Coordinates of C-alpha atoms in Angstrom, one line a residue:
X1 CA 0.0 0.0 0.0
X2 CA 1.3 3.4 -0.9
X3 CA 0.8 6.7 1.0
X4 CA -0.3 8.4 -2.2
X5 CA -3.5 6.4 -2.3
X6 CA -4.5 7.9 1.0
X7 CA -3.3 11.4 0.6
X8 CA -6.7 12.9 0.1
X9 CA -7.8 11.8 3.5
X10 CA -4.6 11.9 5.5
X11 CA -2.7 15.2 5.6
X12 CA -0.5 14.6 8.6
X13 CA 2.4 17.0 9.2
X14 CA 5.0 14.3 9.7
X15 CA 4.7 13.4 6.0
X16 CA 6.7 16.6 5.4
X17 CA 9.7 14.6 6.5
X18 CA 9.3 12.2 3.5
X19 CA 8.8 15.2 1.2
X20 CA 12.1 16.7 2.6
X21 CA 14.0 13.5 1.6
X22 CA 12.6 13.7 -1.9
X23 CA 13.6 17.4 -2.3
X24 CA 17.0 16.6 -0.9
X25 CA 17.4 13.8 -3.5
X26 CA 16.6 16.2 -6.3
X27 CA 19.1 18.7 -5.0
X28 CA 21.9 16.1 -4.7
X29 CA 21.3 15.2 -8.3
X30 CA 21.8 18.9 -9.2
X31 CA 25.0 19.5 -7.2
X32 CA 26.5 16.3 -8.6
X33 CA 27.3 18.6 -11.6
X34 CA 30.0 20.3 -9.5
X35 CA 31.6 17.0 -8.7
X36 CA 31.6 15.8 -12.4
X37 CA 32.9 19.1 -13.8
X38 CA 35.4 19.6 -11.0
X39 CA 36.9 16.1 -11.5
X40 CA 37.1 16.4 -15.3
X41 CA 38.6 19.9 -15.2
X42 CA 40.6 19.2 -12.1
X43 CA 39.0 22.4 -10.6
X44 CA 39.7 22.5 -6.9
X45 CA 37.0 25.2 -6.3
X46 CA 34.2 23.2 -7.9
X47 CA 35.3 20.1 -5.9
X48 CA 35.2 21.9 -2.6
X49 CA 31.9 23.5 -3.5
X50 CA 30.4 20.1 -4.1
X51 CA 31.9 18.9 -0.8
X52 CA 30.4 21.8 1.2
X53 CA 27.0 21.5 -0.5
X54 CA 26.9 17.7 0.2
X55 CA 27.8 18.4 3.9
X56 CA 24.9 20.9 4.1
X57 CA 22.5 18.3 2.5
X58 CA 23.7 15.8 5.1
X59 CA 22.8 18.2 7.9
X60 CA 19.4 18.7 6.4
X61 CA 18.8 15.0 6.2
X62 CA 20.0 14.6 9.8
X63 CA 17.4 17.3 10.8
X64 CA 14.7 15.4 8.9
X65 CA 15.6 12.2 10.6
X66 CA 15.4 13.8 14.0
X67 CA 12.1 15.3 13.1
X68 CA 10.7 11.9 12.1
X69 CA 11.9 10.5 15.5
X70 CA 10.3 13.3 17.4
X71 CA 7.0 13.1 15.6
X72 CA 6.7 9.3 16.0
X73 CA 4.6 9.7 19.2
X74 CA 2.3 12.2 17.5
X75 CA 1.3 9.8 14.6
X76 CA -1.9 8.5 16.3
X77 CA -3.1 12.0 17.2
X78 CA -2.4 13.5 13.8
X79 CA -4.0 10.5 12.0
X80 CA -7.1 10.7 14.2
X81 CA -7.5 14.4 13.6
X82 CA -7.1 14.0 9.8
X83 CA -9.5 11.0 9.6
X84 CA -12.0 12.8 11.8
X85 CA -12.0 15.8 9.4
X86 CA -12.3 13.4 6.5
X87 CA -15.4 11.8 8.0
X88 CA -17.0 15.2 8.3
X89 CA -16.5 15.9 4.6
X90 CA -17.5 12.4 3.5
X91 CA -20.2 12.7 0.9
X92 CA -22.6 9.7 0.9
X93 CA -24.3 10.9 -2.3
X94 CA -21.1 11.3 -4.3
X95 CA -19.1 8.1 -4.6
X96 CA -16.7 9.7 -7.1
X97 CA -15.7 12.5 -4.6
X98 CA -11.9 12.2 -4.0
X99 CA -12.2 12.3 -0.2
X100 CA -15.1 9.9 -0.2
X101 CA -13.3 7.4 -2.4
X102 CA -10.1 7.6 -0.3
X103 CA -11.9 7.1 3.0
X104 CA -13.7 4.1 1.5
X105 CA -10.3 2.7 0.3
X106 CA -8.8 3.2 3.8
X107 CA -11.6 1.4 5.5
X108 CA -11.5 -1.4 3.0
X109 CA -7.7 -1.8 3.0
X110 CA -7.2 -1.6 6.8
X111 CA -10.5 -3.4 7.7
X112 CA -11.6 -0.6 9.9
X113 CA -14.4 1.9 10.5
X114 CA -14.1 5.6 11.5
X115 CA -11.1 7.3 13.1
X116 CA -11.1 5.8 16.6
X117 CA -14.1 3.5 16.1
X118 CA -17.3 3.1 14.1
X119 CA -19.2 5.6 16.3
X120 CA -17.2 8.5 14.7
X121 CA -19.6 8.4 11.8
X122 CA -22.0 10.3 14.0
X123 CA -19.9 13.4 13.1
X124 CA -21.0 13.2 9.5
X125 CA -24.0 15.4 8.5
X126 CA -25.7 12.5 6.7
X127 CA -25.0 9.6 9.1
X128 CA -25.8 11.5 12.3
X129 CA -29.4 11.4 11.3
X130 CA -29.5 7.6 11.2
X131 CA -27.6 4.5 12.6
X132 CA -25.8 3.7 9.3
X133 CA -22.2 3.6 8.4
X134 CA -20.6 3.5 4.9
X135 CA -20.6 0.1 3.2
X136 CA -16.8 0.1 3.2
X137 CA -17.0 -0.5 7.0
X138 CA -18.5 -3.9 6.5
X139 CA -16.6 -7.1 6.9
X140 CA -18.0 -8.2 3.6
X141 CA -18.7 -5.1 1.4
X142 CA -22.1 -5.4 -0.1
X143 CA -24.8 -2.9 -1.0
X144 CA -26.5 -1.3 2.0
X145 CA -24.6 -3.6 4.4
X146 CA -23.8 -0.7 6.6
X147 CA -27.5 0.2 7.2
X148 CA -28.3 0.3 11.0
X149 CA -24.9 -1.0 12.0
X150 CA -24.1 1.7 14.5
X151 CA -27.0 0.2 16.6
X152 CA -25.5 -3.3 16.8
X153 CA -22.2 -3.5 14.8
X154 CA -22.6 -7.1 14.0
X155 CA -21.4 -7.0 10.4
X156 CA -18.8 -4.2 10.4
X157 CA -15.2 -3.7 11.5
X158 CA -15.5 -2.0 14.9
X159 CA -11.9 -0.8 15.3
X160 CA -10.9 2.6 14.1
X161 CA -8.6 3.3 11.1
X162 CA -6.1 5.4 13.1
X163 CA -4.7 2.4 14.9
X164 CA -4.0 0.3 11.7
X165 CA -2.6 3.3 9.8
X166 CA -0.3 4.2 12.7
X167 CA 1.3 0.8 12.6
X168 CA 1.6 1.1 8.8
X169 CA 3.2 4.6 9.0
X170 CA 5.6 3.7 11.7
X171 CA 6.7 0.6 9.8
X172 CA 7.4 2.8 6.8
X173 CA 9.2 5.4 8.9
X174 CA 11.6 2.7 10.1
X175 CA 12.2 1.7 6.5
X176 CA 12.8 5.3 5.5
X177 CA 15.1 5.7 8.5
X178 CA 17.2 2.6 7.5
X179 CA 17.5 3.9 3.9
X180 CA 18.4 7.3 5.2
X181 CA 21.2 5.9 7.3
X182 CA 22.7 4.1 4.3
X183 CA 22.4 7.2 2.1
X184 CA 24.0 9.4 4.9
X185 CA 27.0 7.0 5.1
X186 CA 27.5 7.2 1.4
X187 CA 27.3 11.0 1.6
X188 CA 29.9 11.2 4.4
X189 CA 32.2 9.0 2.2
X190 CA 31.5 11.4 -0.7
X191 CA 32.5 14.4 1.4
X192 CA 35.7 12.8 2.5
X193 CA 36.7 11.7 -1.0
X194 CA 35.8 15.1 -2.4
X195 CA 38.0 16.8 0.1
X196 CA 40.9 14.4 -0.6
X197 CA 40.5 15.0 -4.3
X198 CA 40.4 18.7 -3.8
X199 CA 43.5 18.6 -1.6
X200 CA 45.3 16.5 -4.2
X201 CA 44.5 18.9 -7.0
X202 CA 45.5 21.9 -4.9
X203 CA 48.8 20.1 -4.1
X204 CA 49.5 19.5 -7.8
X205 CA 49.0 23.2 -8.6
X206 CA 51.3 24.2 -5.7
X207 CA 54.0 21.9 -6.9
X208 CA 53.7 23.4 -10.4

C-alpha cells in the first residue's frame, strides 16, 4: 500500500519529512554537476563547492531524521484528527468524490471503520441522522450492508482506522530511516573523498 492512495484523507504533518527527503534527493542530483565538472577539469574550487553542499545536505537529512523520530509519538493523534475531518466531509451521495473514495479505500484496506471506532460516523452530516455507516466499514462489502450497523455493529469492523494506519506509517518510517542511514553514510564518504581529491588537485598546482 502506498501513501499516495490515502493522501486525500490523510494530511499529517509528519509526511513533510518524507517530502524533505525527496527534495533533498533532487538537490543532490543537481549538485553532482559540480563534482563531475570539477573532476574532469581538475578544478579545486568546484570540488570543494560540491563537498560543502553535500555536507549541508547531510545536515538537512539529519534534521529530517530527528524530526521523524520526534513526531513518532504524534502519529496516532495526527491521523485521528485527519481522519475525523475526512469523516465530516465524506459525501454519501457522491461516490466519485476524492475524499469519499479515499476514505472508503482506507476502511477497506485496513478493515476498519471511523477514526477511533465506528461511532465516529455520528460526526458526518448524513450519518448523524441515522444509525448507518458506509458500506466500506462492512466485513463483507455489499450494497447497504452498513445500514443500521451503529446500533448493533454485528457485520462491520469495529476498530478505528487510526490504529492500523499508525502501525503502517511507523513501519514505513523505520524503513525510510534505514535507507536514510545508508544514504547518509555514502554522503559522508563522498564528502571525505571530495576533500581528498580537492586537496590533491591543490597540491599539484602548488607543486607546479
